[in-house]
Short mmCIF file of C-alpha atoms and ligand atoms in Angstrom, two decimals:
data_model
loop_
_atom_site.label_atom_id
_atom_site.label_comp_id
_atom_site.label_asym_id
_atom_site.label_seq_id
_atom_site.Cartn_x
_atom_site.Cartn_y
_atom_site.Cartn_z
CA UNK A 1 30.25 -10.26 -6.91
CA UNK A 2 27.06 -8.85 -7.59
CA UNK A 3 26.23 -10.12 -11.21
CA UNK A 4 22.69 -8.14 -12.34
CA UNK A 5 22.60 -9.94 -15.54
CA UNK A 6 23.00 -13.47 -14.04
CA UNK A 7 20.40 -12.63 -11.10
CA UNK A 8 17.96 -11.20 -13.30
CA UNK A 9 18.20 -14.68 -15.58
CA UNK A 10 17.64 -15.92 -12.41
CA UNK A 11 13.55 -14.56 -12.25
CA UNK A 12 11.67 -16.36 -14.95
CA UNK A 13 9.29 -14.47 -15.08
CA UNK A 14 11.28 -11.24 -16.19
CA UNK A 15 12.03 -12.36 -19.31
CA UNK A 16 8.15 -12.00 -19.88
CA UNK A 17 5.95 -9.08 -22.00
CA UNK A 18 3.01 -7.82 -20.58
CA UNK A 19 1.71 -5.92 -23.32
CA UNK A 20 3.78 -6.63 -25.97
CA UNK A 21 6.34 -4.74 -23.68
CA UNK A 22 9.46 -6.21 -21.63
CA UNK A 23 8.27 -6.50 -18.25
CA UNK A 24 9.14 -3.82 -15.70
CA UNK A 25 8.23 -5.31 -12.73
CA UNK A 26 8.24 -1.84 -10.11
CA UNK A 27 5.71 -3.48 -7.61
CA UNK A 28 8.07 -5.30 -5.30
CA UNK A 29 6.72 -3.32 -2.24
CA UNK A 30 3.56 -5.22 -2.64
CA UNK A 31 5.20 -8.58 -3.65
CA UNK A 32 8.46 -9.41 -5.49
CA UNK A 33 8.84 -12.33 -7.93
CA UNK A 34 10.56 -15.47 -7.27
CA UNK A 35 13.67 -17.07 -8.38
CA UNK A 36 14.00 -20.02 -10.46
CA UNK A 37 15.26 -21.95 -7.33
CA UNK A 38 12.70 -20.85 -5.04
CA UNK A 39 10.32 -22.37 -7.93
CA UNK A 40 11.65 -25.46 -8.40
CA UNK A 41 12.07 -26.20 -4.68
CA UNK A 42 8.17 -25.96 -4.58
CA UNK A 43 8.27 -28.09 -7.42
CA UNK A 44 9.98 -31.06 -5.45
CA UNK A 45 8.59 -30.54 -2.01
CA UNK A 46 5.44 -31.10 -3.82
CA UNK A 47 6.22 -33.74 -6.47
CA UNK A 48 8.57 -35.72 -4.45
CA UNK A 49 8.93 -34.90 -0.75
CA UNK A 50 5.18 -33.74 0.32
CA UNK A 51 3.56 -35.13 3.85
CA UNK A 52 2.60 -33.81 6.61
CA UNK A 53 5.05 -32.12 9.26
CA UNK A 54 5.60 -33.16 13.03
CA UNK A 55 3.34 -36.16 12.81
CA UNK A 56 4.35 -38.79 11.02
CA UNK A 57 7.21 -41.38 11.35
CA UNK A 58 7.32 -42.34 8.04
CA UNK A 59 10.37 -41.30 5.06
CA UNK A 60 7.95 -38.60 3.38
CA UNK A 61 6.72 -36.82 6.69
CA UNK A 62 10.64 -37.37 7.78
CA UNK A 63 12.21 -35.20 4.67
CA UNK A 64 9.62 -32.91 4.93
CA UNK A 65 9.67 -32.21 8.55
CA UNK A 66 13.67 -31.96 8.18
CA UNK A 67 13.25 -29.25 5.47
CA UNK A 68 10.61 -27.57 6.90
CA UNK A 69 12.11 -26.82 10.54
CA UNK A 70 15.30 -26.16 8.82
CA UNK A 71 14.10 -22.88 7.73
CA UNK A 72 13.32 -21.85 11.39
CA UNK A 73 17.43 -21.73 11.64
CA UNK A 74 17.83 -19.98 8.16
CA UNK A 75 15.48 -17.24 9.45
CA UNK A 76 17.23 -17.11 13.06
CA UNK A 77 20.81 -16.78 10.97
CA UNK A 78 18.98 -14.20 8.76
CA UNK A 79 17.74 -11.91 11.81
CA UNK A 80 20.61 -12.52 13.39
CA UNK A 81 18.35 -14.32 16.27
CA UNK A 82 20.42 -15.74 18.95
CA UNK A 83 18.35 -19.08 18.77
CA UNK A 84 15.84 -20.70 16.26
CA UNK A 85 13.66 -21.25 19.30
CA UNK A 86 13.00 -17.09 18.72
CA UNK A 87 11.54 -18.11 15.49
CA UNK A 88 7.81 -18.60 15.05
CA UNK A 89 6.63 -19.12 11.37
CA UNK A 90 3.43 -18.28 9.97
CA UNK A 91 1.87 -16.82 6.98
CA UNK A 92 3.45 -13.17 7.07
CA UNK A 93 3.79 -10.29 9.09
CA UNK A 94 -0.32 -9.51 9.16
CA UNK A 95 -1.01 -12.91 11.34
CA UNK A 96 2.79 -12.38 13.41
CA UNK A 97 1.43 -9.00 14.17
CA UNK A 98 -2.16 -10.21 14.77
CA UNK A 99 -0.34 -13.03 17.35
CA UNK A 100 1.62 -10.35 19.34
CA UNK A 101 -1.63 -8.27 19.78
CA UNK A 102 -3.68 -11.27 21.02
CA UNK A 103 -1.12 -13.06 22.43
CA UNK A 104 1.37 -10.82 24.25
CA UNK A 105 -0.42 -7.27 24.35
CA UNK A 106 -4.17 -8.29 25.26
CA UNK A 107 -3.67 -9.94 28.69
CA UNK A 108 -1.63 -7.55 29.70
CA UNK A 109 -3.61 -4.40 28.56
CA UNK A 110 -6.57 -2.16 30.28
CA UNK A 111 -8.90 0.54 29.22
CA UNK A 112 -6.77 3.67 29.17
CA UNK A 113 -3.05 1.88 28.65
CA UNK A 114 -1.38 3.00 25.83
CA UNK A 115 0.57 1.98 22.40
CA UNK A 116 2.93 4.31 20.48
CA UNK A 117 2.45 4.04 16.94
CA UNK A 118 4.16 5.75 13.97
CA UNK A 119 1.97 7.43 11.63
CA UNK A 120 3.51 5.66 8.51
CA UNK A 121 2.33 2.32 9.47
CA UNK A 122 0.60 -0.09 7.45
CA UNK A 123 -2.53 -1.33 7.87
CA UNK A 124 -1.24 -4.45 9.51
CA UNK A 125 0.69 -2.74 12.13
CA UNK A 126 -2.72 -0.33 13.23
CA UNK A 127 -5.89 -2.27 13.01
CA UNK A 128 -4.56 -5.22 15.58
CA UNK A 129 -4.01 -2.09 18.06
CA UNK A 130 -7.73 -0.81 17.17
CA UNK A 131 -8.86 -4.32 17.80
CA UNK A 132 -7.97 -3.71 21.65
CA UNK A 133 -8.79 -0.06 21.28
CA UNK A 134 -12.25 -1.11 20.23
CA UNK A 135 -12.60 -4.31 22.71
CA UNK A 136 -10.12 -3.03 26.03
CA UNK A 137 -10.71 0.52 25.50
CA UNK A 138 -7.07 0.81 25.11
CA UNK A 139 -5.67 4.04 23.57
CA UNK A 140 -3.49 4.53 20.62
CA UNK A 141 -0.75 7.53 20.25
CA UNK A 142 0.17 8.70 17.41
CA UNK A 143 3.36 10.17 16.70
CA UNK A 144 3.85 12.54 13.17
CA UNK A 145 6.57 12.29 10.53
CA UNK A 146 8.32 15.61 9.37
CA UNK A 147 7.79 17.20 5.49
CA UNK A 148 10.74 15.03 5.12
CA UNK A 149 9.12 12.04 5.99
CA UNK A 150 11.68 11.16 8.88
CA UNK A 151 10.42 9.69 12.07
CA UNK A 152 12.42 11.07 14.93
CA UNK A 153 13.17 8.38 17.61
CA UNK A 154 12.86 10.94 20.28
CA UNK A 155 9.53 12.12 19.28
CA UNK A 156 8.54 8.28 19.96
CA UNK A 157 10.36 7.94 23.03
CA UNK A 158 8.98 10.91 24.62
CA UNK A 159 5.21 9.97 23.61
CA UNK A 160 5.63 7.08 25.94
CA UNK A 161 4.37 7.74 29.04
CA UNK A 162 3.45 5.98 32.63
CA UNK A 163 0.53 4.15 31.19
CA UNK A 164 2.47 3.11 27.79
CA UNK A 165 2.67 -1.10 27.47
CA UNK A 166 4.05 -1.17 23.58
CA UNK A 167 5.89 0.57 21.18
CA UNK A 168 4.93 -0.84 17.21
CA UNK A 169 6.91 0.57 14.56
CA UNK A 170 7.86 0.48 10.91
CA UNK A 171 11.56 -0.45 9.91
CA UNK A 172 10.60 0.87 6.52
CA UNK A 173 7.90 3.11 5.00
CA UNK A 174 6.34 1.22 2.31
CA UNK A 175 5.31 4.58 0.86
CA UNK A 176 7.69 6.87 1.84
CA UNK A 177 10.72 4.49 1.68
CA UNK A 178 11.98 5.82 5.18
CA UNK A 179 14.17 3.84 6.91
CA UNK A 180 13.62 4.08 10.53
CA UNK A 181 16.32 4.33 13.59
CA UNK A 182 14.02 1.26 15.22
CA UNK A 183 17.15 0.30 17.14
CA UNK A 184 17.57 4.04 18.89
CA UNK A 185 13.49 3.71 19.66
CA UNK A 186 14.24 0.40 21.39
CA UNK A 187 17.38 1.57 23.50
CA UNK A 188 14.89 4.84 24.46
CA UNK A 189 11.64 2.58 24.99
CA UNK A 190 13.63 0.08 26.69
CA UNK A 191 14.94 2.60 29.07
CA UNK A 192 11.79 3.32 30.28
CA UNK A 193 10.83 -0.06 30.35
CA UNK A 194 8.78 -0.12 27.25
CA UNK A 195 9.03 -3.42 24.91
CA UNK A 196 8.90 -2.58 20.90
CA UNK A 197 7.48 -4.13 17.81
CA UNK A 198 9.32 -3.82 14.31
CA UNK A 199 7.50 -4.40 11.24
CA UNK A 200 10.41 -5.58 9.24
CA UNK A 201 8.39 -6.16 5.91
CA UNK A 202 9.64 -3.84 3.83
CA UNK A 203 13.57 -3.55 5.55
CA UNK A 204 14.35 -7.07 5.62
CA UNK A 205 14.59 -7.18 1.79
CA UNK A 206 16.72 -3.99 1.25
CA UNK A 207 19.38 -3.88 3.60
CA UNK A 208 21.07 -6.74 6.29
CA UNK A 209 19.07 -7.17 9.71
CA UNK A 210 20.70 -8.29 12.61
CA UNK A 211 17.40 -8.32 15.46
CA UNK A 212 19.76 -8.53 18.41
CA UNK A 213 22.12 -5.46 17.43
CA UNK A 214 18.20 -3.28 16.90
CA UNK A 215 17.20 -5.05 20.27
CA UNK A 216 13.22 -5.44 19.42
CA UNK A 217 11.40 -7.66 21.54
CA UNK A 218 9.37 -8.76 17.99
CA UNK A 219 10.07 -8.06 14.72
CA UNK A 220 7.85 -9.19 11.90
CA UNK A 221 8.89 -10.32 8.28
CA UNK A 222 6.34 -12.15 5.68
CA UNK A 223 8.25 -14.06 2.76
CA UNK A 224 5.94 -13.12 -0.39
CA UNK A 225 8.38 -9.59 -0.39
CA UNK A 226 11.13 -11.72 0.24
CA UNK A 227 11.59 -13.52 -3.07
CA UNK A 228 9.72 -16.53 -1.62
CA UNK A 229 6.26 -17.52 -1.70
CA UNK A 230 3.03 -16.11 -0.31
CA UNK A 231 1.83 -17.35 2.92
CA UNK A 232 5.14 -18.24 4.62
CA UNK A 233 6.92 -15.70 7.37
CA UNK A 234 8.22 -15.57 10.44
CA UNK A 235 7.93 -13.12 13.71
CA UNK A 236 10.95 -13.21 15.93
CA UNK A 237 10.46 -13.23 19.76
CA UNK A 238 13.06 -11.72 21.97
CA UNK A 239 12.70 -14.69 24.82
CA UNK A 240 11.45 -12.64 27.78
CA UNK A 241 8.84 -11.48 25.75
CA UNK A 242 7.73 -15.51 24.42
CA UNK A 243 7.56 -16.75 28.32
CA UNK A 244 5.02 -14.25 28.49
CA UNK A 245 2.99 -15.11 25.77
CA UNK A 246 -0.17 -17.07 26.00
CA UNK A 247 -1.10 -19.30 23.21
CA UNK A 248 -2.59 -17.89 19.85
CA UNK A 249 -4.50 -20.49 18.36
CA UNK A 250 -5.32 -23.94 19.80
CA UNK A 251 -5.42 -26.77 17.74
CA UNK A 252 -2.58 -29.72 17.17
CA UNK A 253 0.91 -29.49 17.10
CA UNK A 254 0.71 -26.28 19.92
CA UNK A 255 0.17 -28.97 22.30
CA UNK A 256 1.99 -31.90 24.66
CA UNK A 257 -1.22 -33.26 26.49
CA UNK A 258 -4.92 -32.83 25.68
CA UNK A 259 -7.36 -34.66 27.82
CA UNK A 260 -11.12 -34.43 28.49
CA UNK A 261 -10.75 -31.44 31.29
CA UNK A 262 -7.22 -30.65 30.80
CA UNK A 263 -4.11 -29.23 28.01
CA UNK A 264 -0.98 -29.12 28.34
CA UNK A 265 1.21 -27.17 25.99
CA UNK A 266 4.12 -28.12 23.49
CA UNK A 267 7.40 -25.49 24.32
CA UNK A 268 7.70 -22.16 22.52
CA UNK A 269 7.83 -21.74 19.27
CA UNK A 270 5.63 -24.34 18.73
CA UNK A 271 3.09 -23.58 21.08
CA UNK A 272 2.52 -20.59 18.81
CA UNK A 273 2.28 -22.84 15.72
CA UNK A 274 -1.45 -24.61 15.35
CA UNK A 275 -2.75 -26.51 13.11
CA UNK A 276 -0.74 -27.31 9.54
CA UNK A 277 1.47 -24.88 8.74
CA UNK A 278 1.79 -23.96 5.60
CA UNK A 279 4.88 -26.42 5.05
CA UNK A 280 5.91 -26.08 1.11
CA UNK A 281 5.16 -22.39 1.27
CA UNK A 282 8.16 -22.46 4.73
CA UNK A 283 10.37 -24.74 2.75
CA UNK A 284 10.15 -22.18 -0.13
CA UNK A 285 10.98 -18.95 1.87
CA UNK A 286 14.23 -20.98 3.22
CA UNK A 287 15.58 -21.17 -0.40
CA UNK A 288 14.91 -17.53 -0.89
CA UNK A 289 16.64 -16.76 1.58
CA UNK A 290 19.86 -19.43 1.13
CA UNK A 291 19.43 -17.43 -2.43
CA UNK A 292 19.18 -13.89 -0.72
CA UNK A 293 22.55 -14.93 1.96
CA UNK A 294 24.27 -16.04 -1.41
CA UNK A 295 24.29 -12.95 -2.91
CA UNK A 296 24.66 -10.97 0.53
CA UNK A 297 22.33 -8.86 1.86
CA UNK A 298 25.60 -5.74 2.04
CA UNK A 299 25.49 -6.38 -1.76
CA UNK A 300 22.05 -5.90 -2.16
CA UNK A 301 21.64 -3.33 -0.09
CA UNK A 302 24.38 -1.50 -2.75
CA UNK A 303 23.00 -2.16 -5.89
CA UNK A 304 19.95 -0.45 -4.76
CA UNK A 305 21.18 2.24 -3.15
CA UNK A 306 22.68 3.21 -6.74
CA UNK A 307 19.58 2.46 -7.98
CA UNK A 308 17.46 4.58 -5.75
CA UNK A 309 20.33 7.54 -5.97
CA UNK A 310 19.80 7.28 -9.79
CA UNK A 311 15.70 7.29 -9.84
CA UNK A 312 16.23 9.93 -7.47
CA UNK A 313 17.56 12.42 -9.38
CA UNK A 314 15.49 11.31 -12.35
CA UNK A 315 12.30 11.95 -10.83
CA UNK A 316 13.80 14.90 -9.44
CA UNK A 317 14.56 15.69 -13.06
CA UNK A 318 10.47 15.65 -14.02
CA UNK A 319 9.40 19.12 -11.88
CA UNK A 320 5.20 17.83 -12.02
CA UNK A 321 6.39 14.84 -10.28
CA UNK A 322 5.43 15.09 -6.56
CA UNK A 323 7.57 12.07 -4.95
CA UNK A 324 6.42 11.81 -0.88
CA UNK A 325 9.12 11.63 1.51
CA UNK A 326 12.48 12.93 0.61
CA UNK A 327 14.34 11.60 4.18
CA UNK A 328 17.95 10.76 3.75
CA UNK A 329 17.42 7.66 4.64
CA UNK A 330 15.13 6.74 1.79
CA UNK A 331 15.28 3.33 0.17
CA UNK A 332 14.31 2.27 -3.00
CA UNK A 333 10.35 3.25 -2.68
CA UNK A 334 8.67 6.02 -4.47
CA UNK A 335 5.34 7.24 -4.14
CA UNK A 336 4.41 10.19 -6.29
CA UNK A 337 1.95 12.24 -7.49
CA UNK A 338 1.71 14.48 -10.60
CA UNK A 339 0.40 17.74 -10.70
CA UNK A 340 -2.42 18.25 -12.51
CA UNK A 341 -2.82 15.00 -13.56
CA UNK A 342 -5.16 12.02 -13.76
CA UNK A 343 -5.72 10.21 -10.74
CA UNK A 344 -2.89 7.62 -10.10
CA UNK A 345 -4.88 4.53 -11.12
CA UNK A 346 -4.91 6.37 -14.52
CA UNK A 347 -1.56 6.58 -14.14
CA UNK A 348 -0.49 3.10 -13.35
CA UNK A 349 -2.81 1.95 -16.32
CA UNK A 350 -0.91 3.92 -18.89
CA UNK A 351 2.05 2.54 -17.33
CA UNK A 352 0.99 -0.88 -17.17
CA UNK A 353 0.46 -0.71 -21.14
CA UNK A 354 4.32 0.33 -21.38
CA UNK A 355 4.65 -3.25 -19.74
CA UNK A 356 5.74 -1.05 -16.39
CA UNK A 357 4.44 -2.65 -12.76
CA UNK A 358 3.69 -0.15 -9.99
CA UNK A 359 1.07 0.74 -7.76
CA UNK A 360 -1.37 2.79 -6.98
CA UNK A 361 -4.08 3.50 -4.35
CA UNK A 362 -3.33 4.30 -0.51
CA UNK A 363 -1.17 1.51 -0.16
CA UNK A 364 -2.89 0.21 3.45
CA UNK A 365 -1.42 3.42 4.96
CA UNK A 366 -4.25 5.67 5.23
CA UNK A 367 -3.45 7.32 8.20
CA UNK A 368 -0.34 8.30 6.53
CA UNK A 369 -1.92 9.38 3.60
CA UNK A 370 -4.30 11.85 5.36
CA UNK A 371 -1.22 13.22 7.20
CA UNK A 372 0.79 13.97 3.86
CA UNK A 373 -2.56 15.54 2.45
CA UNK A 374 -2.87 12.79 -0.79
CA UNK A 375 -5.59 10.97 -1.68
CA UNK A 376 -3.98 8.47 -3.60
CA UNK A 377 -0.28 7.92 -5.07
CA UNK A 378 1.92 5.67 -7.58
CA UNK A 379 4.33 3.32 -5.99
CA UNK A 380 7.15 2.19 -7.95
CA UNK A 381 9.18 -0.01 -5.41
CA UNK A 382 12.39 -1.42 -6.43
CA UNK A 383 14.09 -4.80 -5.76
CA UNK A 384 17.63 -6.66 -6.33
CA UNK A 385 16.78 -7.49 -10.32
CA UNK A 386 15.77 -3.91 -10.84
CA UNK A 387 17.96 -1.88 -13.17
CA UNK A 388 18.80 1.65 -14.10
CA UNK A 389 17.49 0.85 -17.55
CA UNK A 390 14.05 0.11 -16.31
CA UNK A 391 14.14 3.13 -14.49
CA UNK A 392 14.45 4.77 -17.56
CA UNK A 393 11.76 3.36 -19.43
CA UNK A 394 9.57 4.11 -16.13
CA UNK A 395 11.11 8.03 -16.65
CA UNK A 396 9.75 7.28 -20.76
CA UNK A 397 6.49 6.17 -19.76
CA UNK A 398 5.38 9.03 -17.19
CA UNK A 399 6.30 11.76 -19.48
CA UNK A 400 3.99 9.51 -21.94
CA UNK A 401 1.28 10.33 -19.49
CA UNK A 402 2.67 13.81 -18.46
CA UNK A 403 1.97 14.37 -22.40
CA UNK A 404 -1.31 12.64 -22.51
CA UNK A 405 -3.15 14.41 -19.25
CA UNK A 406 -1.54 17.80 -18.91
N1 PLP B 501 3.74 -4.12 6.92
C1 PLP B 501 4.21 -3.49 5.85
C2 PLP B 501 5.10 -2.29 6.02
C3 PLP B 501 3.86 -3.93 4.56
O1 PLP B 501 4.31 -3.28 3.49
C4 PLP B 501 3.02 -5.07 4.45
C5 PLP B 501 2.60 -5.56 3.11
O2 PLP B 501 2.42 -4.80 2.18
C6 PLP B 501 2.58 -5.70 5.61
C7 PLP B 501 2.95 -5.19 6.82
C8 PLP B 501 1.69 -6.89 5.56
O3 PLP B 501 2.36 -7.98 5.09
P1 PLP B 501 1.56 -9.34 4.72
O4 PLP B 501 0.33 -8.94 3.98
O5 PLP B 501 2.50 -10.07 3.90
O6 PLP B 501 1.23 -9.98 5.99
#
């Protein structure tokens, strides 16, 4: 059963005031808060169970090894990944993103090949492409939302064409809230021989995944928006697409044999894992998401449906609110403007001093934000602890600032 009261005694940190005001904590697009478990599991791997991974043969570097490469099965369960071995951690979805582009799309890439993008991508998900852009001379298609805000899969399978190597798309609109049809896109792309990256940063914390049902060839998740800690994530790797992969970074652990004039490297995943990973920050995402798979991600994905239906019509309810993106497939993500009014970092700071979290600015989409016309919007993004009640007091605090700047 989904039990708000108990989860949200679960988050520390919501039983806070910011501002002599109960915190309502509407930023979860940029980074949701962590549960008590996921804290205390840093806690331990820290006070108790901390060495290095892979190396050592020793009890310490033992348990944390163990815990660490654990979590590469948690994630594979949580995508629904076949194998672990599709698994590669890392620090989020920027550097999984970042690896695909130098790792899978640059050797096989030449000055006039193309890359399908969506035009609601974040900033992570366009300036890898402009990196080869910029040093292959490779070119990058766009392809438009509607008023709506909907992406249509078949606008994004026809702007593939002869000379097309990658599709990259959003599962979610972290403005908009759009969910995306990312697995029609990959039957279409696929068709025409055409491999596809998801961005699953925003998705994979709303609704269940399953990575082999969508059929990408990558798809990108980073565990700061999934109730564990910053710096830990994962990109999955369909396994055609890993054999082709050349190594990201060099450095230990990516490698079986290093001599004077030669390397050999260690299998896939790890020979896309350098250096020391960030090990407690892994271990950490693993218990969010034992926490997440407790509560099930169907349940979830419920709750804030009725949460979203219910800010919906709220905000509908205030006619100088301007929310972006009204697709039927919105999830719990609301960026708005208000007519006539102060600039949305105004905005958030009168918000912010009714103890409410959102955020404003372009929200690393500014190629979206040019296409919708805005120079700058709130975002109040919602997450599993959220509640109808706060979305009331959000309602409260923008007619507050409806009253102050109209
Ligand atoms: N993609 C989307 C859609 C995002 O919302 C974000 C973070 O805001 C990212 C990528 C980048 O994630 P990270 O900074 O955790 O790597």
């Amino acid at each position: 059963m989904f039990d708000i009261l108990k989860i949200r005694d679960d988050f520390p940190i919501l039983s806070r005031q910011v501002n002599g005001k109960p915190l309502v904590y509407l930023d979860n697009g940029a980074s949701a808060q962590k549960p008590q478990v996921v804290i205390d599991a840093i806690n331990t791997a820290y006070a108790e169970e901390y060495a290095n991974v892979h190396r050592g043969l020793h009890t310490l570097s033992t348990i944390a090894t163990e815990k660490y490469e654990g979590v590469r099965a948690k994630i594979a369960r949580f995508l629904n990944a076949g194998s672990e071995d599709n698994i590669i951690l890392n620090s989020g979805t920027t550097e999984g993103i970042n690896m695909v582009s130098y790792a899978w799309a640059a050797p096989r890439m030449q000055a006039g090949d193309e890359i399908v993008l969506s035009i609601m991508e974040h900033h992570a998900n366009i300036v890898p492409w402009h990196f080869l852009r910029e040093r292959l001379g490779v070119v990058i298609k766009w392809v438009d939302v509607d008023a709506k805000g909907d992406l249509d899969p078949e606008a994004v399978i026809a702007a593939i064409g002869p000379k097309t190597k990658l599709v990259a798309v959003t599962h979610m609109s972290n403005v908009l809230g759009t969910v995306v049809d990312v697995k029609a896109i990959c039957a279409g792309a696929h068709a025409k021989g055409v491999p596809v990256l998801v961005d699953g940063s925003q998705s994979s914390v709303h609704m269940p995944v399953d990575v082999t049902d969508i059929g990408a060839d990558f798809y990108g998740i980073t565990g700061h928006k999934l109730y564990g800690p910053s710096g830990s994530g994962a990109i999955y790797v369909a396994p055609d697409r890993m054999a082709e992969m050349r190594p990201f970074m060099g450095g230990g652990d990516m490698i079986r044999d290093v001599t004077r004039d030669t390397v050999t490297y260690n299998d896939a995943p790890m020979k896309f894992e350098a250096g020391t990973p960030g090990i407690v920050q892994t271990i950490g995402l693993g218990v969010a998401l034992d926490y997440m798979m407790d509560i099930g991600m169907g349940a979830i994905a419920a709750h804030e449906a009725d949460l979203c239906n219910y800010a919906r019509n709220r905000l509908d309810g205030l006619n100088w609110v301007n929310v972006q993106g009204q697709s039927a497939t919105k999830g719990a993500i609301f960026s708005f403007t208000m007519q006539g009014a102060a600039h949305a970092h105004d905005i958030s700071t009168v918000l912010d001093k009714k103890g409410v979290a959102v955020r404003a600015g372009t929200h690393c989409a500014m190629p979206l934000m040019e296409h919708i016309g805005v120079g700058a919007t709130c975002r109040a993004s919602f997450a599993m602890y959220n509640t109808t009640d706060e979305v009331d007091v959000l309602i409260d605090a923008l007619e507050l600032c409806h009253d102050l700047f109209s």
